[in-house]
Short mmCIF file of C-alpha atoms and ligand atoms in Angstrom, two decimals:
data_model
loop_
_atom_site.label_atom_id
_atom_site.label_comp_id
_atom_site.label_asym_id
_atom_site.label_seq_id
_atom_site.Cartn_x
_atom_site.Cartn_y
_atom_site.Cartn_z
CA MET Y 250 17.24 -7.15 3.40
CA ASN Y 251 15.58 -4.83 0.89
CA THR Y 252 16.15 -1.31 2.16
CA LYS Y 253 14.49 0.50 -0.73
CA ARG Y 254 11.49 2.69 -0.06
CA ILE Y 255 8.19 1.64 -1.55
CA ILE Y 256 5.85 4.06 -3.26
CA VAL Y 257 2.47 2.49 -3.98
CA GLY Y 258 0.14 4.20 -6.43
CA ASN Y 259 -3.48 3.38 -5.65
CA TRP Y 260 -5.33 4.39 -8.79
CA LYS Y 261 -8.75 3.63 -7.27
CA MET Y 262 -11.47 3.70 -9.98
CA ASN Y 263 -9.30 5.67 -12.45
CA PRO Y 264 -8.69 6.36 -15.30
CA SER Y 265 -11.76 5.78 -17.45
CA THR Y 266 -10.03 4.19 -20.46
CA PHE Y 267 -7.39 1.55 -21.04
CA VAL Y 268 -5.58 3.88 -23.44
CA GLU Y 269 -5.10 6.41 -20.65
CA ALA Y 270 -4.07 3.70 -18.20
CA ARG Y 271 -1.40 2.53 -20.64
CA LYS Y 272 -0.16 6.06 -21.13
CA ILE Y 273 0.29 6.61 -17.39
CA SER Y 274 1.91 3.23 -16.80
CA ARG Y 275 4.28 3.62 -19.75
CA LYS Y 276 5.72 6.82 -18.31
CA ILE Y 277 6.23 5.22 -14.91
CA LYS Y 278 7.82 2.12 -16.42
CA ARG Y 279 10.22 4.30 -18.36
CA PHE Y 280 11.19 6.25 -15.26
CA ALA Y 281 11.41 3.47 -12.64
CA PRO Y 282 14.81 2.00 -13.65
CA ASP Y 283 16.48 5.37 -12.92
CA LEU Y 284 15.51 5.20 -9.26
CA ALA Y 285 18.28 4.42 -6.81
CA LYS Y 286 16.52 3.97 -3.47
CA THR Y 287 12.90 3.54 -4.41
CA GLU Y 288 10.58 0.87 -5.77
CA VAL Y 289 7.24 1.71 -7.39
CA VAL Y 290 4.10 -0.39 -7.26
CA ILE Y 291 1.13 0.68 -9.35
CA CYS Y 292 -2.33 -0.64 -8.57
CA PRO Y 293 -4.74 -0.06 -11.46
CA PRO Y 294 -8.35 -1.30 -11.51
CA PHE Y 295 -8.68 -5.06 -12.18
CA PRO Y 296 -9.50 -4.91 -15.93
CA PHE Y 297 -6.33 -2.95 -16.71
CA ILE Y 298 -3.81 -5.03 -14.77
CA ALA Y 299 -3.10 -7.81 -17.27
CA GLY Y 300 -2.59 -5.33 -20.10
CA ILE Y 301 -0.09 -3.31 -18.09
CA VAL Y 302 2.03 -6.06 -16.52
CA PRO Y 303 5.43 -5.78 -18.22
CA ARG Y 304 6.44 -8.70 -20.43
CA LYS Y 305 9.97 -8.54 -19.09
CA GLU Y 306 10.89 -7.53 -15.57
CA ILE Y 307 11.48 -3.77 -15.18
CA LYS Y 308 13.86 -2.64 -12.45
CA ASN Y 309 12.07 -1.04 -9.48
CA PHE Y 310 8.64 -1.50 -11.09
CA HIS Y 311 5.89 -3.78 -9.75
CA MET Y 312 2.22 -4.35 -10.28
CA GLY Y 313 -0.41 -4.56 -7.59
CA SER Y 314 -4.17 -4.85 -7.28
CA GLN Y 315 -6.50 -2.88 -5.05
CA ASN Y 316 -8.27 -5.85 -3.51
CA VAL Y 317 -8.70 -9.62 -3.69
CA SER Y 318 -11.48 -12.08 -2.94
CA VAL Y 319 -12.12 -13.51 0.52
CA GLU Y 320 -12.60 -16.80 -1.31
CA GLU Y 321 -9.53 -18.91 -1.59
CA ASN Y 322 -9.71 -20.22 -5.10
CA ILE Y 323 -11.78 -20.75 -8.21
CA GLY Y 324 -15.47 -21.50 -7.88
CA PRO Y 325 -18.98 -20.11 -8.01
CA PHE Y 326 -18.18 -16.63 -6.68
CA THR Y 327 -19.66 -14.11 -9.09
CA GLY Y 328 -17.68 -10.91 -9.38
CA GLU Y 329 -14.71 -12.17 -7.38
CA VAL Y 330 -11.00 -12.26 -8.28
CA SER Y 331 -8.70 -14.68 -6.45
CA SER Y 332 -5.13 -14.22 -5.30
CA SER Y 333 -4.00 -17.12 -7.51
CA MET Y 334 -5.44 -15.37 -10.59
CA LEU Y 335 -3.64 -12.16 -9.73
CA SER Y 336 -0.39 -13.94 -9.07
CA ASN Y 337 -0.76 -15.88 -12.32
CA ILE Y 338 -0.88 -12.72 -14.44
CA GLY Y 339 2.21 -11.24 -12.77
CA CYS Y 340 0.72 -9.16 -10.01
CA GLU Y 341 3.09 -9.02 -7.04
CA TYR Y 342 1.27 -6.89 -4.47
CA VAL Y 343 -2.30 -6.57 -3.21
CA ILE Y 344 -3.74 -3.70 -1.19
CA VAL Y 345 -5.85 -5.23 1.56
CA GLY Y 346 -8.31 -3.52 3.90
CA HIS Y 347 -8.36 -0.07 2.35
CA SER Y 348 -10.76 2.16 4.26
CA GLU Y 349 -12.91 2.61 1.14
CA GLN Y 350 -13.45 -1.18 1.16
CA ARG Y 351 -13.95 -1.26 4.94
CA LYS Y 352 -16.67 1.37 4.49
CA LYS Y 353 -18.43 -1.04 2.13
CA GLY Y 354 -18.35 -3.86 4.67
CA ASP Y 355 -14.81 -5.24 4.84
CA THR Y 356 -14.15 -6.20 8.46
CA ASP Y 357 -11.03 -7.26 10.36
CA ALA Y 358 -12.17 -10.87 9.84
CA THR Y 359 -12.52 -10.57 6.06
CA VAL Y 360 -9.29 -8.58 5.89
CA ALA Y 361 -7.54 -11.44 7.71
CA LYS Y 362 -8.84 -13.93 5.13
CA ARG Y 363 -7.72 -11.79 2.21
CA MET Y 364 -4.29 -11.37 3.81
CA LYS Y 365 -3.91 -15.11 4.16
CA HIS Y 366 -4.81 -15.80 0.51
CA VAL Y 367 -2.40 -13.15 -0.76
CA LEU Y 368 0.48 -14.46 1.35
CA ASP Y 369 -0.29 -18.12 0.62
CA VAL Y 370 0.36 -17.61 -3.09
CA GLY Y 371 3.62 -15.77 -2.42
CA MET Y 372 2.45 -12.23 -3.14
CA LYS Y 373 3.05 -9.25 -0.89
CA ALA Y 374 0.20 -7.70 1.07
CA VAL Y 375 -0.12 -3.98 1.69
CA LEU Y 376 -2.32 -3.92 4.75
CA CYS Y 377 -4.14 -0.60 5.24
CA VAL Y 378 -4.92 0.49 8.77
CA GLY Y 379 -5.94 3.82 10.23
CA GLU Y 380 -8.18 5.46 12.76
CA SER Y 381 -11.38 7.26 11.84
CA VAL Y 382 -10.86 10.04 14.40
CA ARG Y 383 -7.89 11.06 16.47
CA ASP Y 384 -9.17 11.60 20.00
CA ASP Y 385 -7.14 13.22 22.79
CA GLY Y 386 -7.49 10.21 25.08
CA GLY Y 387 -5.50 7.92 22.76
CA LEU Y 388 -8.39 5.59 21.95
CA TYR Y 389 -7.29 5.68 18.34
CA LEU Y 390 -4.17 3.75 19.33
CA GLU Y 391 -6.34 0.97 20.68
CA GLN Y 392 -8.33 0.94 17.44
CA LEU Y 393 -5.13 0.74 15.41
CA LYS Y 394 -3.66 -2.00 17.56
CA ASN Y 395 -6.79 -4.12 17.23
CA GLN Y 396 -7.00 -3.57 13.49
CA ILE Y 397 -3.41 -4.72 13.05
CA LYS Y 398 -3.57 -7.70 15.39
CA ASN Y 399 -6.91 -8.92 14.04
CA SER Y 400 -5.63 -8.82 10.47
CA PHE Y 401 -2.98 -11.39 11.31
CA THR Y 402 -5.26 -14.14 12.58
CA ASP Y 403 -3.83 -17.38 11.17
CA ILE Y 404 -0.87 -15.72 9.47
CA PRO Y 405 2.28 -17.76 10.11
CA LYS Y 406 5.46 -15.98 11.13
CA LYS Y 407 7.25 -17.08 7.96
CA TYR Y 408 5.06 -14.63 5.99
CA ALA Y 409 6.14 -11.56 7.98
CA GLY Y 410 8.64 -10.47 5.31
CA ASN Y 411 5.88 -10.21 2.72
CA ILE Y 412 3.73 -7.81 4.72
CA VAL Y 413 3.85 -4.05 4.27
CA ILE Y 414 1.68 -1.84 6.45
CA ALA Y 415 0.17 1.36 5.11
CA TYR Y 416 -0.88 3.65 7.90
CA GLU Y 417 -3.66 5.83 6.52
CA PRO Y 418 -5.65 7.94 8.99
CA ILE Y 419 -9.10 7.89 7.43
CA TRP Y 420 -9.60 11.60 7.98
CA ALA Y 421 -6.56 12.38 5.82
CA ILE Y 422 -7.61 10.27 2.82
CA GLY Y 423 -8.92 12.50 0.06
CA ALA Y 424 -8.32 15.53 2.30
CA GLU Y 425 -6.53 18.78 1.46
CA GLU Y 426 -3.77 18.30 3.99
CA ALA Y 427 -1.79 15.25 5.05
CA MET Y 428 -1.17 14.40 8.68
CA ARG Y 429 1.68 16.32 10.30
CA PRO Y 430 4.97 14.45 9.76
CA GLU Y 431 5.78 14.49 13.50
CA GLN Y 432 2.51 12.66 14.18
CA ILE Y 433 3.22 10.28 11.32
CA TYR Y 434 6.55 9.42 12.93
CA GLU Y 435 4.99 8.70 16.34
CA THR Y 436 2.21 6.59 14.90
CA SER Y 437 4.45 4.62 12.55
CA LEU Y 438 6.61 3.66 15.52
CA PHE Y 439 3.50 2.45 17.30
CA VAL Y 440 2.54 0.38 14.24
CA LYS Y 441 6.01 -1.22 14.19
CA LYS Y 442 5.73 -2.00 17.89
CA VAL Y 443 2.40 -3.79 17.40
CA PHE Y 444 3.85 -5.71 14.45
CA SER Y 445 6.78 -6.81 16.67
CA ASP Y 446 4.35 -7.98 19.35
CA VAL Y 447 2.82 -10.31 16.79
CA PHE Y 448 5.80 -11.40 14.68
CA GLY Y 449 8.74 -10.83 17.01
CA PRO Y 450 11.29 -8.00 17.22
CA GLU Y 451 13.46 -9.35 14.38
CA ASN Y 452 10.51 -8.87 12.01
CA GLY Y 453 9.39 -5.66 13.70
CA ILE Y 454 12.68 -4.00 12.79
CA LYS Y 455 12.36 -5.04 9.17
CA VAL Y 456 8.69 -4.31 8.46
CA LYS Y 457 8.05 -1.43 6.10
CA VAL Y 458 5.48 1.08 7.26
CA LEU Y 459 4.12 3.47 4.65
CA TYR Y 460 2.03 6.57 5.14
CA GLY Y 461 -1.03 7.38 3.03
CA GLY Y 462 -3.51 10.24 2.93
CA ALA Y 463 -3.25 13.45 0.87
CA VAL Y 464 0.33 12.78 -0.24
CA ASN Y 465 1.59 14.81 -3.20
CA PHE Y 466 4.94 15.72 -4.69
CA ARG Y 467 5.17 18.83 -2.51
CA ASN Y 468 4.74 17.20 0.89
CA SER Y 469 6.34 13.83 0.10
CA VAL Y 470 9.91 14.64 1.15
CA ASP Y 471 8.92 16.06 4.53
CA ILE Y 472 6.75 13.02 5.21
CA ILE Y 473 9.64 10.71 4.33
CA LEU Y 474 12.31 12.64 6.25
CA THR Y 475 10.45 13.91 9.30
CA GLY Y 476 7.80 11.20 9.33
CA LYS Y 477 10.60 8.62 8.88
CA VAL Y 478 8.35 6.19 7.03
CA ASP Y 479 9.56 3.53 4.60
CA GLY Y 480 7.37 4.71 1.76
CA LEU Y 481 4.04 6.18 0.73
CA LEU Y 482 0.62 5.04 -0.43
CA VAL Y 483 -0.51 7.63 -2.92
CA GLY Y 484 -4.07 8.04 -4.20
CA ARG Y 485 -4.96 11.10 -6.31
CA GLU Y 486 -1.38 12.07 -7.13
CA SER Y 487 -0.67 8.59 -8.52
CA VAL Y 488 -2.89 9.13 -11.58
CA ASN Y 489 -1.55 12.62 -12.14
CA VAL Y 490 1.49 11.17 -13.84
CA SER Y 491 3.69 14.29 -13.96
CA GLY Y 492 3.09 14.92 -10.24
CA PHE Y 493 3.71 11.26 -9.46
CA ILE Y 494 7.03 11.25 -11.31
CA GLU Y 495 8.03 14.46 -9.51
CA LEU Y 496 7.17 12.72 -6.25
CA LEU Y 497 9.29 9.69 -7.16
CA LYS Y 498 12.21 11.93 -8.08
CA ALA Y 499 11.89 13.95 -4.88
CA VAL Y 500 11.66 10.93 -2.60
CA ASP Y 501 14.53 9.19 -4.36
CA SER Y 502 16.80 12.21 -3.92
CA VAL Y 503 16.72 12.23 -0.12
P1 LIG P 224 -5.29 10.24 -1.42
O1 LIG P 224 -5.72 8.73 -1.15
O2 LIG P 224 -3.80 10.24 -1.66
O3 LIG P 224 -6.06 10.66 -2.60
O4 LIG P 224 -5.64 11.01 -0.17
C1 LIG P 224 -4.88 7.84 -0.47
C2 LIG P 224 -5.49 6.47 -0.39
O5 LIG P 224 -6.71 6.36 -0.26
O6 LIG P 224 -4.79 5.44 -0.46
#
């Protein structure tokens, strides 16, 4: 079983040029082999992926994309990119169901389709889930549970090992402050429990749950240690390459 932590860099629609993208990725590629307990996945925008995929495997370094089509394969789907295309160019991970995509219309049903396509071609899916508000009555737990369960419609148990869950409370994404690590711990346990309900306890123990939302190099260690998560999904700090490398160093040292 792979016990390494996973740090996923979600570049979103950044940077503006391929030259800059190469510069950032080169520094991360150079640093990744020094990591002892951590794996890095960087997810640049689609047009930059093929030019950044390493020609030879680099220890602890992986490429991901930020989304994938709901369509299964090639065909008349203007503007779409399929999981088989991503896999073919050496992409290993796909972020699925990010709240910024859900805001534009992605639903649990379309997320479930994307998940299936990613897993069918042997890639790993980073499923994003998270509540929009945290109410006192615990309704957010219901929302989370449904999001998780509905994303696994038609996903066979054999794929469980290729699923990573990123818990990202929507209110913390792009915010100044991350969620409190104690709350992250509680919620990540809940996420694991729901995963076990679907895929069985043997998979529930193994699933990696990441936290995302306002993570930076300063708060990363506390989130890992007190929040007891298996990794992080990092937005803004992932394109600030010096901060991102500091974050990797910090997380790897604890
Ligand atoms: P942020 O974004 O780290 O900039 O808050 C996280 C995300 O959206 O994945």
